Amino acid sequence: MSHFAYRGNKLFAEDVALDRLAAEFGTPTYVYSSASLIENFSSYAAACSKHGRSENDALVCYSVKSNSNLAVLSLLGKQGSGFDIVSGGELLRVLAAGGDPSKVIFSGVGKSRDEMRLALTHDILCFNVESIPELHRLNEVAAEMHKQAPVSLRVNPDVDAKTHPYISTGLKDNKFGIAFSEAIETYKVAHNLKNLRVVGIDCHIGSQLLDDAPLLEALDKVIELVDELHQAGIELHHLDIGGGIGITYDDEKPVKVGDYLSRLFTRIDAWRAEKYQGKPITVLFEPGRSIVGNAGVLLTEIQYLKHGATKNFAVVDAAMNDLMRPAMYEAWHGVQPVLQRDIAGQTYDVVGPVCESGDWLARERALAIEQGDLLAIMSAGAYGMTMASNYNTRGRAAEVLIDGDKIMLVRKREMPADLFALESIPD
Ligand code: LLP
């Protein structure tokens, strides 16, 4: 059930009319629904417990990059979520939000020494390492700190995720992960480094996957490696299958999280029963979009309706700097007028004020709108605010979290002076 729905002719977020939020906080503003976040997180948690997994045997590590607002992190942390981070900055966010560092995994191809030190100081659950040089650097940093760094290797299972090439990560020629054919040798290197402790294996093959077949294929490849490592005397504590489950932006029908997890756990259980006398292995997930994507909209006001020679434009006050996905991936987002009008519709391109032809949010949409109306750009909870920039010296949008009829401003709008506060003019 969507928590963004019309009541009468007005679009609501849970029990709050969106026009009220525009009046109170201005536009553009991201609006998130707590109920939706909790429901989406619960679909993972419920599937884990249905398959007999306690928090120790299955952990959902929410992918912070998809939406890193402290309020979102705090809410998910309270639901029991762990966190998948890709920078020291994200770790500091998780800590500021009261997240538990012992449930944090650190992914990414380019971890700096400082980031490693920070993560080791907070005793995170695991580093997802992506190369041999990274193993050596982590070993050195851990040695300096008289610690042992828990390590998982991100392997590249070379499966086709069948998604947009920019968000596909599991193929041989991607920059991500360790080649499947080199995985065992790399594990041996890690195993022999004194200040590393090998604890897991991980992969992430891409994002916005509609079908779970590529994920289950990746699982089979990972299982093969776990068995080979077992034979080589290297025992793993966990297996991390990454994130990637897609959402409905338009009419896509993504696999249901519960169905995917059922198939995954069934395979894992059969494998453990056959080869390890049923001894369990902890399973980790790194979902982002499937938790926050449809829990957020971007609220914007129409500045002008411009009727061109061949096209009509609705020029709104949100732009590519607020929501980069259309410009970057030609991504499709639904557009809903906050007020449904009883007038004839026309076809519009919804565009922003930024000086780039690529600055569009939606194309060729039938909309019954007037100048000054509000629009909701749908499914904008994931990779919306986190990818926002200050291009054209535009302050980033405000963020509001709704819980029933409760309204919480969870990030103030950035003001122009904030944008040049760190700059200076040389004497
Ligand atoms: N784990 C790793 C290692 C990742 O790289 C990602 C996303 C995730 C987990 C979470 O994936 P999800 O469950 O959200 O699919 N900006 C693009 C998406 C980039 C995804 C990057 N990695 C977009 O707007 O579509």
Short mmCIF file of C-alpha atoms and ligand atoms in Angstrom, two decimals:
data_model
loop_
_atom_site.label_atom_id
_atom_site.label_comp_id
_atom_site.label_asym_id
_atom_site.label_seq_id
_atom_site.Cartn_x
_atom_site.Cartn_y
_atom_site.Cartn_z
CA MET A 1 0.00 0.00 0.00
CA SER A 2 1.32 3.44 -0.89
CA HIS A 3 1.42 5.99 1.88
CA PHE A 4 1.26 8.74 -0.74
CA ALA A 5 -2.36 8.70 -1.89
CA TYR A 6 -5.20 11.06 -2.80
CA ARG A 7 -7.88 11.89 -0.28
CA GLY A 8 -10.58 13.63 -2.24
CA ASN A 9 -8.67 15.59 -4.84
CA LYS A 10 -5.59 16.20 -2.72
CA LEU A 11 -2.38 14.20 -2.44
CA PHE A 12 -1.40 13.22 1.10
CA ALA A 13 1.70 11.78 2.75
CA GLU A 14 0.14 9.51 5.38
CA ASP A 15 -2.30 11.88 7.15
CA VAL A 16 -0.77 15.14 5.99
CA ALA A 17 -1.80 17.03 2.86
CA LEU A 18 1.25 17.90 0.79
CA ASP A 19 0.10 21.48 0.14
CA ARG A 20 0.29 22.11 3.87
CA LEU A 21 3.96 21.09 3.85
CA ALA A 22 4.70 23.36 0.89
CA ALA A 23 3.07 26.26 2.74
CA GLU A 24 5.05 25.54 5.89
CA PHE A 25 8.47 24.64 4.52
CA GLY A 26 8.52 25.91 0.94
CA THR A 27 9.62 23.96 -2.11
CA PRO A 28 11.46 21.98 -3.33
CA THR A 29 11.15 19.65 -0.34
CA TYR A 30 11.70 15.94 0.03
CA VAL A 31 8.91 14.26 1.99
CA TYR A 32 9.38 10.81 3.54
CA SER A 33 6.84 8.45 5.08
CA SER A 34 7.82 6.64 8.29
CA ALA A 35 5.14 3.99 7.79
CA SER A 36 6.51 3.20 4.37
CA LEU A 37 10.09 2.97 5.65
CA ILE A 38 9.05 0.64 8.45
CA GLU A 39 6.93 -1.52 6.15
CA ASN A 40 9.73 -1.89 3.63
CA PHE A 41 12.30 -2.72 6.29
CA SER A 42 9.89 -5.21 7.86
CA SER A 43 9.52 -7.11 4.60
CA TYR A 44 13.18 -8.12 5.02
CA ALA A 45 12.99 -8.68 8.76
CA ALA A 46 9.79 -10.76 8.49
CA ALA A 47 11.24 -12.98 5.76
CA CYS A 48 14.36 -13.57 7.89
CA SER A 49 12.38 -14.61 10.94
CA LYS A 50 10.02 -16.73 8.82
CA HIS A 51 13.07 -18.73 7.81
CA GLY A 52 14.16 -19.16 11.40
CA ARG A 53 16.85 -16.50 11.38
CA SER A 54 17.47 -14.47 14.51
CA GLU A 55 19.37 -11.19 14.40
CA ASN A 56 22.60 -13.16 14.81
CA ASP A 57 21.98 -15.33 11.75
CA ALA A 58 20.66 -12.68 9.37
CA LEU A 59 21.35 -8.98 9.32
CA VAL A 60 19.91 -6.31 7.08
CA CYS A 61 22.57 -3.65 6.56
CA TYR A 62 20.69 -0.74 5.04
CA SER A 63 22.71 0.91 2.28
CA VAL A 64 23.29 4.41 3.62
CA LYS A 65 24.14 5.92 0.23
CA SER A 66 20.54 5.58 -0.91
CA ASN A 67 19.25 8.02 1.72
CA SER A 68 21.49 9.13 4.53
CA ASN A 69 19.32 11.59 6.45
CA LEU A 70 19.96 11.10 10.17
CA ALA A 71 16.25 10.69 10.88
CA VAL A 72 15.99 7.87 8.33
CA LEU A 73 19.09 6.17 9.77
CA SER A 74 17.78 6.53 13.31
CA LEU A 75 14.37 5.14 12.43
CA LEU A 76 15.87 2.11 10.68
CA GLY A 77 18.44 1.59 13.44
CA LYS A 78 15.58 1.38 15.94
CA GLN A 79 14.02 -1.33 13.78
CA GLY A 80 17.23 -3.34 14.25
CA SER A 81 18.92 -2.42 11.00
CA GLY A 82 22.65 -2.56 10.46
CA PHE A 83 24.30 -0.28 7.90
CA ASP A 84 26.29 -0.63 4.71
CA ILE A 85 28.58 2.39 4.36
CA VAL A 86 31.00 3.54 1.67
CA SER A 87 32.85 6.38 3.37
CA GLY A 88 34.05 7.67 6.72
CA GLY A 89 31.41 10.37 6.38
CA GLU A 90 28.66 7.77 6.22
CA LEU A 91 30.08 6.07 9.32
CA LEU A 92 29.96 9.39 11.20
CA ARG A 93 26.34 9.80 10.09
CA VAL A 94 25.44 6.33 11.36
CA LEU A 95 27.08 7.10 14.71
CA ALA A 96 25.38 10.52 14.92
CA ALA A 97 22.07 8.75 14.33
CA GLY A 98 22.72 6.33 17.19
CA GLY A 99 23.43 3.37 14.90
CA ASP A 100 25.32 0.39 16.26
CA PRO A 101 28.87 0.23 14.78
CA SER A 102 29.04 -3.50 15.45
CA LYS A 103 26.39 -3.82 12.71
CA VAL A 104 28.27 -1.72 10.16
CA ILE A 105 29.92 -3.08 7.04
CA PHE A 106 32.24 -0.88 5.02
CA SER A 107 32.10 -1.30 1.23
CA GLY A 108 33.79 0.61 -1.58
CA VAL A 109 36.85 0.39 -3.81
CA GLY A 110 38.83 3.34 -2.49
CA LYS A 111 39.00 3.37 1.31
CA SER A 112 41.61 5.81 2.63
CA ARG A 113 43.86 5.16 5.63
CA ASP A 114 41.92 7.70 7.67
CA GLU A 115 38.65 5.98 6.87
CA MET A 116 40.12 2.61 7.85
CA ARG A 117 41.39 4.07 11.13
CA LEU A 118 38.01 5.58 11.93
CA ALA A 119 36.21 2.31 11.23
CA LEU A 120 38.72 0.30 13.28
CA THR A 121 38.38 2.73 16.18
CA HIS A 122 34.65 2.01 16.24
CA ASP A 123 35.04 -1.77 15.86
CA ILE A 124 32.76 -2.17 12.87
CA LEU A 125 31.45 -5.60 11.89
CA CYS A 126 33.47 -5.96 8.72
CA PHE A 127 35.43 -4.36 5.87
CA ASN A 128 34.27 -5.45 2.43
CA VAL A 129 37.62 -5.43 0.65
CA GLU A 130 37.83 -5.09 -3.12
CA SER A 131 41.53 -5.54 -4.02
CA ILE A 132 44.89 -6.95 -2.88
CA PRO A 133 46.46 -3.50 -2.35
CA GLU A 134 43.51 -2.66 -0.10
CA LEU A 135 44.16 -5.83 1.93
CA HIS A 136 47.77 -4.76 2.46
CA ARG A 137 46.83 -1.24 3.44
CA LEU A 138 44.18 -2.43 5.88
CA ASN A 139 46.64 -4.89 7.41
CA GLU A 140 49.17 -2.08 7.93
CA VAL A 141 46.66 0.31 9.47
CA ALA A 142 45.32 -2.42 11.78
CA ALA A 143 48.89 -3.33 12.82
CA GLU A 144 49.62 0.31 13.71
CA MET A 145 46.53 0.26 15.91
CA HIS A 146 47.36 -3.18 17.40
CA LYS A 147 44.08 -4.51 16.08
CA GLN A 148 42.83 -7.26 13.80
CA ALA A 149 40.55 -6.03 11.04
CA PRO A 150 37.55 -8.25 10.21
CA VAL A 151 37.52 -8.78 6.46
CA SER A 152 35.16 -10.00 3.79
CA LEU A 153 36.17 -10.08 0.13
CA ARG A 154 33.83 -8.63 -2.43
CA VAL A 155 33.92 -11.11 -5.25
CA ASN A 156 32.71 -10.39 -8.71
CA PRO A 157 30.53 -13.34 -9.71
CA ASP A 158 30.38 -12.22 -13.38
CA VAL A 159 26.60 -12.47 -13.72
CA ASP A 160 24.50 -10.13 -15.78
CA ALA A 161 22.13 -8.20 -13.52
CA LYS A 162 20.10 -7.13 -16.58
CA THR A 163 19.73 -3.58 -15.40
CA HIS A 164 20.94 -0.14 -16.54
CA PRO A 165 24.67 -0.38 -17.44
CA TYR A 166 25.52 2.49 -15.06
CA ILE A 167 24.10 0.59 -12.09
CA SER A 168 25.27 -2.90 -13.03
CA THR A 169 28.29 -3.90 -10.98
CA GLY A 170 28.74 -7.67 -11.15
CA LEU A 171 30.24 -8.10 -14.62
CA LYS A 172 33.90 -8.87 -15.33
CA ASP A 173 34.71 -5.46 -16.76
CA ASN A 174 33.27 -3.45 -13.84
CA LYS A 175 35.68 -1.76 -11.45
CA PHE A 176 34.05 -3.54 -8.53
CA GLY A 177 35.11 -6.64 -6.66
CA ILE A 178 37.75 -9.30 -7.04
CA ALA A 179 37.62 -11.45 -10.17
CA PHE A 180 35.96 -14.80 -9.47
CA SER A 181 38.99 -16.67 -10.85
CA GLU A 182 41.32 -14.82 -8.45
CA ALA A 183 39.14 -15.07 -5.36
CA ILE A 184 40.73 -18.12 -3.72
CA GLU A 185 44.27 -16.80 -4.16
CA THR A 186 43.21 -13.45 -2.74
CA TYR A 187 41.63 -15.16 0.27
CA LYS A 188 44.91 -16.94 0.89
CA VAL A 189 46.72 -13.59 0.87
CA ALA A 190 44.20 -12.19 3.37
CA HIS A 191 44.38 -15.31 5.54
CA ASN A 192 48.16 -14.94 5.83
CA LEU A 193 48.15 -11.29 6.82
CA LYS A 194 48.54 -11.17 10.59
CA ASN A 195 46.34 -8.20 11.33
CA LEU A 196 43.40 -9.35 9.27
CA ARG A 197 40.73 -11.82 10.30
CA VAL A 198 38.83 -13.35 7.38
CA VAL A 199 35.14 -13.49 8.33
CA GLY A 200 33.03 -13.34 5.21
CA ILE A 201 32.35 -13.13 1.52
CA ASP A 202 30.22 -10.61 -0.30
CA CYS A 203 28.97 -9.54 -3.68
CA HIS A 204 26.67 -6.91 -5.10
CA ILE A 205 25.76 -7.30 -8.74
CA GLY A 206 23.71 -4.20 -9.46
CA SER A 207 20.72 -2.11 -8.59
CA GLN A 208 17.03 -1.90 -9.60
CA LEU A 209 16.89 -5.65 -10.35
CA LEU A 210 13.36 -6.76 -11.15
CA ASP A 211 14.06 -10.47 -11.19
CA ASP A 212 15.92 -12.42 -8.49
CA ALA A 213 17.35 -15.01 -10.91
CA PRO A 214 20.68 -13.13 -11.31
CA LEU A 215 20.94 -12.80 -7.52
CA LEU A 216 20.36 -16.53 -7.03
CA GLU A 217 22.92 -17.23 -9.76
CA ALA A 218 25.38 -15.02 -7.87
CA LEU A 219 24.52 -16.91 -4.68
CA ASP A 220 25.40 -20.22 -6.38
CA LYS A 221 28.77 -18.81 -7.42
CA VAL A 222 29.44 -17.53 -3.91
CA ILE A 223 28.48 -20.92 -2.45
CA GLU A 224 31.04 -22.58 -4.75
CA LEU A 225 33.73 -20.32 -3.33
CA VAL A 226 32.70 -20.91 0.29
CA ASP A 227 33.06 -24.65 -0.33
CA GLU A 228 36.49 -24.25 -1.96
CA LEU A 229 37.64 -22.07 0.92
CA HIS A 230 36.35 -24.64 3.41
CA GLN A 231 38.47 -27.27 1.66
CA ALA A 232 41.45 -24.92 1.91
CA GLY A 233 40.84 -24.59 5.67
CA ILE A 234 39.33 -21.09 5.57
CA GLU A 235 35.97 -20.96 7.38
CA LEU A 236 33.64 -18.05 6.84
CA HIS A 237 31.24 -16.64 9.39
CA HIS A 238 28.98 -14.80 6.95
CA LEU A 239 27.81 -14.52 3.40
CA ASP A 240 26.64 -11.12 2.14
CA ILE A 241 24.54 -11.13 -1.00
CA GLY A 242 24.41 -7.32 -1.41
CA GLY A 243 21.39 -5.23 -2.27
CA GLY A 244 19.76 -4.57 -5.58
CA ILE A 245 16.05 -5.40 -5.43
CA GLY A 246 14.18 -2.92 -7.60
CA ILE A 247 11.00 -0.93 -7.05
CA THR A 248 8.03 0.16 -9.15
CA TYR A 249 8.68 3.57 -10.68
CA ASP A 250 6.19 3.15 -13.53
CA ASP A 251 4.73 -0.26 -14.28
CA GLU A 252 7.69 -2.47 -13.35
CA LYS A 253 6.82 -5.57 -11.36
CA PRO A 254 9.83 -6.30 -9.17
CA VAL A 255 10.12 -9.60 -7.36
CA LYS A 256 8.65 -9.41 -3.84
CA VAL A 257 11.31 -9.21 -1.15
CA GLY A 258 9.65 -12.06 0.80
CA ASP A 259 9.65 -14.35 -2.28
CA TYR A 260 13.29 -13.61 -3.08
CA LEU A 261 14.41 -14.21 0.49
CA SER A 262 12.40 -17.45 0.65
CA ARG A 263 14.15 -18.81 -2.43
CA LEU A 264 17.51 -17.63 -1.13
CA PHE A 265 17.14 -19.15 2.36
CA THR A 266 15.75 -22.39 0.92
CA ARG A 267 18.89 -22.76 -1.20
CA ILE A 268 21.20 -21.86 1.64
CA ASP A 269 19.48 -24.27 4.05
CA ALA A 270 19.68 -27.15 1.56
CA TRP A 271 23.38 -26.45 0.94
CA ARG A 272 24.22 -26.20 4.64
CA ALA A 273 22.30 -29.43 5.36
CA GLU A 274 24.08 -31.29 2.58
CA LYS A 275 27.64 -30.08 3.19
CA TYR A 276 27.93 -28.78 6.75
CA GLN A 277 25.60 -30.96 8.84
CA GLY A 278 23.19 -28.04 8.95
CA LYS A 279 25.70 -25.69 10.57
CA PRO A 280 24.30 -22.24 9.75
CA ILE A 281 26.07 -19.35 8.08
CA THR A 282 25.05 -15.79 8.86
CA VAL A 283 23.44 -14.04 5.90
CA LEU A 284 23.79 -10.30 5.29
CA PHE A 285 21.81 -8.04 2.95
CA GLU A 286 22.61 -4.51 1.76
CA PRO A 287 19.30 -3.12 0.47
CA GLY A 288 18.87 0.57 -0.24
CA ARG A 289 16.32 1.43 -2.89
CA SER A 290 13.81 -1.26 -1.88
CA ILE A 291 13.62 0.31 1.58
CA VAL A 292 13.58 4.04 0.84
CA GLY A 293 12.77 4.45 -2.88
CA ASN A 294 9.01 4.50 -2.62
CA ALA A 295 9.04 6.03 0.85
CA GLY A 296 9.78 9.50 -0.50
CA VAL A 297 8.58 12.14 -2.96
CA LEU A 298 10.05 15.43 -4.09
CA LEU A 299 7.54 18.23 -3.69
CA THR A 300 7.92 21.10 -6.15
CA GLU A 301 6.00 24.16 -7.31
CA ILE A 302 5.29 25.08 -10.92
CA GLN A 303 6.83 28.45 -11.64
CA TYR A 304 5.72 28.84 -15.24
CA LEU A 305 3.78 26.98 -17.86
CA LYS A 306 5.59 27.66 -21.09
CA HIS A 307 3.96 26.77 -24.35
CA GLY A 308 6.70 26.35 -26.97
CA ALA A 309 6.41 25.78 -30.72
CA THR A 310 6.55 22.00 -30.48
CA LYS A 311 6.39 21.30 -26.76
CA ASN A 312 4.84 22.49 -23.54
CA PHE A 313 7.03 22.93 -20.50
CA ALA A 314 6.13 22.99 -16.84
CA VAL A 315 9.07 24.86 -15.33
CA VAL A 316 9.26 23.83 -11.69
CA ASP A 317 11.45 24.94 -8.79
CA ALA A 318 13.12 21.51 -8.38
CA ALA A 319 15.92 20.68 -10.77
CA MET A 320 18.56 18.17 -11.77
CA ASN A 321 20.65 19.31 -8.80
CA ASP A 322 17.84 18.09 -6.49
CA LEU A 323 17.07 14.87 -8.35
CA MET A 324 19.84 13.80 -10.66
CA ARG A 325 18.41 10.45 -11.77
CA PRO A 326 16.55 11.59 -14.91
CA ALA A 327 19.55 13.57 -16.24
CA MET A 328 22.01 10.85 -15.33
CA TYR A 329 20.18 7.64 -16.27
CA GLU A 330 17.16 8.93 -18.18
CA ALA A 331 15.28 7.53 -15.19
CA TRP A 332 11.49 7.68 -15.16
CA HIS A 333 9.72 9.14 -12.13
CA GLY A 334 5.96 9.47 -11.78
CA VAL A 335 4.57 13.02 -11.53
CA GLN A 336 1.38 13.63 -9.56
CA PRO A 337 -0.31 16.99 -9.17
CA VAL A 338 -0.95 17.68 -5.48
CA LEU A 339 -4.34 19.11 -6.42
CA GLN A 340 -6.36 17.14 -8.98
CA ARG A 341 -8.11 19.68 -11.20
CA ASP A 342 -11.14 19.19 -13.28
CA ILE A 343 -9.64 20.77 -16.41
CA ALA A 344 -8.42 19.40 -19.72
CA GLY A 345 -4.88 18.02 -19.52
CA GLN A 346 -1.99 18.80 -21.84
CA THR A 347 1.31 17.10 -22.49
CA TYR A 348 4.27 18.66 -20.69
CA ASP A 349 7.96 18.18 -20.13
CA VAL A 350 8.63 18.91 -16.47
CA VAL A 351 11.90 20.84 -16.33
CA GLY A 352 13.93 22.76 -13.76
CA PRO A 353 15.56 26.20 -13.80
CA VAL A 354 19.16 24.94 -14.21
CA CYS A 355 21.01 26.06 -17.33
CA GLU A 356 21.41 22.62 -18.95
CA SER A 357 19.25 20.93 -21.55
CA GLY A 358 19.68 17.82 -19.41
CA ASP A 359 17.76 19.52 -16.62
CA TRP A 360 14.48 17.68 -16.88
CA LEU A 361 12.56 15.62 -14.35
CA ALA A 362 9.93 14.05 -16.59
CA ARG A 363 9.06 14.08 -20.28
CA GLU A 364 5.83 13.95 -22.23
CA ARG A 365 3.42 13.69 -19.33
CA ALA A 366 -0.30 14.37 -19.57
CA LEU A 367 -1.01 16.79 -16.74
CA ALA A 368 -4.04 18.90 -15.82
CA ILE A 369 -2.20 21.76 -14.13
CA GLU A 370 -2.03 25.51 -13.70
CA GLN A 371 0.84 27.85 -12.95
CA GLY A 372 1.55 27.87 -9.21
CA ASP A 373 0.33 24.30 -8.69
CA LEU A 374 2.35 21.79 -6.71
CA LEU A 375 3.68 18.54 -8.17
CA ALA A 376 5.01 15.48 -6.40
CA ILE A 377 7.87 13.72 -8.17
CA MET A 378 7.26 10.17 -7.03
CA SER A 379 9.62 7.37 -5.89
CA ALA A 380 12.31 9.88 -5.03
CA GLY A 381 13.31 8.51 -1.61
CA ALA A 382 16.38 6.66 -2.87
CA TYR A 383 19.34 8.33 -4.59
CA GLY A 384 17.48 11.64 -4.54
CA MET A 385 18.77 13.87 -1.78
CA THR A 386 22.00 11.87 -1.44
CA MET A 387 22.96 12.67 -5.04
CA ALA A 388 21.90 16.31 -4.86
CA SER A 389 24.42 19.03 -5.64
CA ASN A 390 24.69 22.80 -5.37
CA TYR A 391 25.04 23.40 -9.11
CA ASN A 392 23.92 26.91 -10.07
CA THR A 393 24.42 27.86 -6.39
CA ARG A 394 21.14 26.26 -5.52
CA GLY A 395 20.74 25.31 -1.88
CA ARG A 396 19.72 21.74 -1.34
CA ALA A 397 16.07 21.00 -0.58
CA ALA A 398 14.53 20.69 2.86
CA GLU A 399 13.58 17.21 4.09
CA VAL A 400 10.46 16.38 6.07
CA LEU A 401 9.52 13.10 7.71
CA ILE A 402 5.85 12.27 8.27
CA ASP A 403 4.52 9.83 10.83
CA GLY A 404 0.74 9.69 10.74
CA ASP A 405 -0.25 13.32 11.28
CA LYS A 406 3.09 14.20 12.82
CA ILE A 407 5.34 16.48 10.75
CA MET A 408 9.08 16.58 11.40
CA LEU A 409 11.47 18.87 9.58
CA VAL A 410 14.53 16.62 9.46
CA ARG A 411 16.78 18.84 7.38
CA LYS A 412 16.48 22.58 6.93
CA ARG A 413 16.68 24.08 3.49
CA GLU A 414 20.22 25.15 2.63
CA MET A 415 20.55 28.90 2.23
CA PRO A 416 22.80 30.60 -0.35
CA ALA A 417 25.10 31.92 2.38
CA ASP A 418 25.64 28.32 3.56
CA LEU A 419 26.95 27.52 0.11
CA PHE A 420 29.89 29.90 0.13
CA ALA A 421 30.55 29.90 3.86
CA LEU A 422 33.71 27.81 3.39
CA GLU A 423 35.12 30.03 0.64
CA SER A 424 37.40 33.02 1.01
CA ILE A 425 38.78 35.82 -1.10
CA PRO A 426 42.62 36.03 -1.04
CA ASP A 427 44.07 39.40 0.07
N1 LLP B 1 25.68 -2.52 -1.73
C1 LLP B 1 26.59 -1.99 -2.56
C2 LLP B 1 27.97 -2.43 -2.49
C3 LLP B 1 26.19 -1.02 -3.51
O1 LLP B 1 27.09 -0.51 -4.33
C4 LLP B 1 24.83 -0.60 -3.55
C5 LLP B 1 24.40 0.42 -4.50
C6 LLP B 1 23.93 -1.17 -2.63
C7 LLP B 1 24.39 -2.14 -1.75
C8 LLP B 1 22.47 -0.80 -2.57
O2 LLP B 1 21.81 -1.16 -3.75
P1 LLP B 1 20.21 -1.02 -3.88
O3 LLP B 1 19.57 -2.02 -2.94
O4 LLP B 1 19.87 0.37 -3.54
O5 LLP B 1 19.96 -1.34 -5.29
N2 LLP B 1 22.41 6.02 -8.12
C9 LLP B 1 21.82 4.88 -8.78
C10 LLP B 1 22.01 3.61 -7.99
C11 LLP B 1 23.45 3.34 -7.63
C12 LLP B 1 23.60 2.11 -6.79
C13 LLP B 1 24.95 2.05 -6.22
N3 LLP B 1 25.18 0.93 -5.34
C14 LLP B 1 20.36 5.17 -9.04
O6 LLP B 1 19.90 6.27 -8.73
O7 LLP B 1 19.65 4.34 -9.63
#
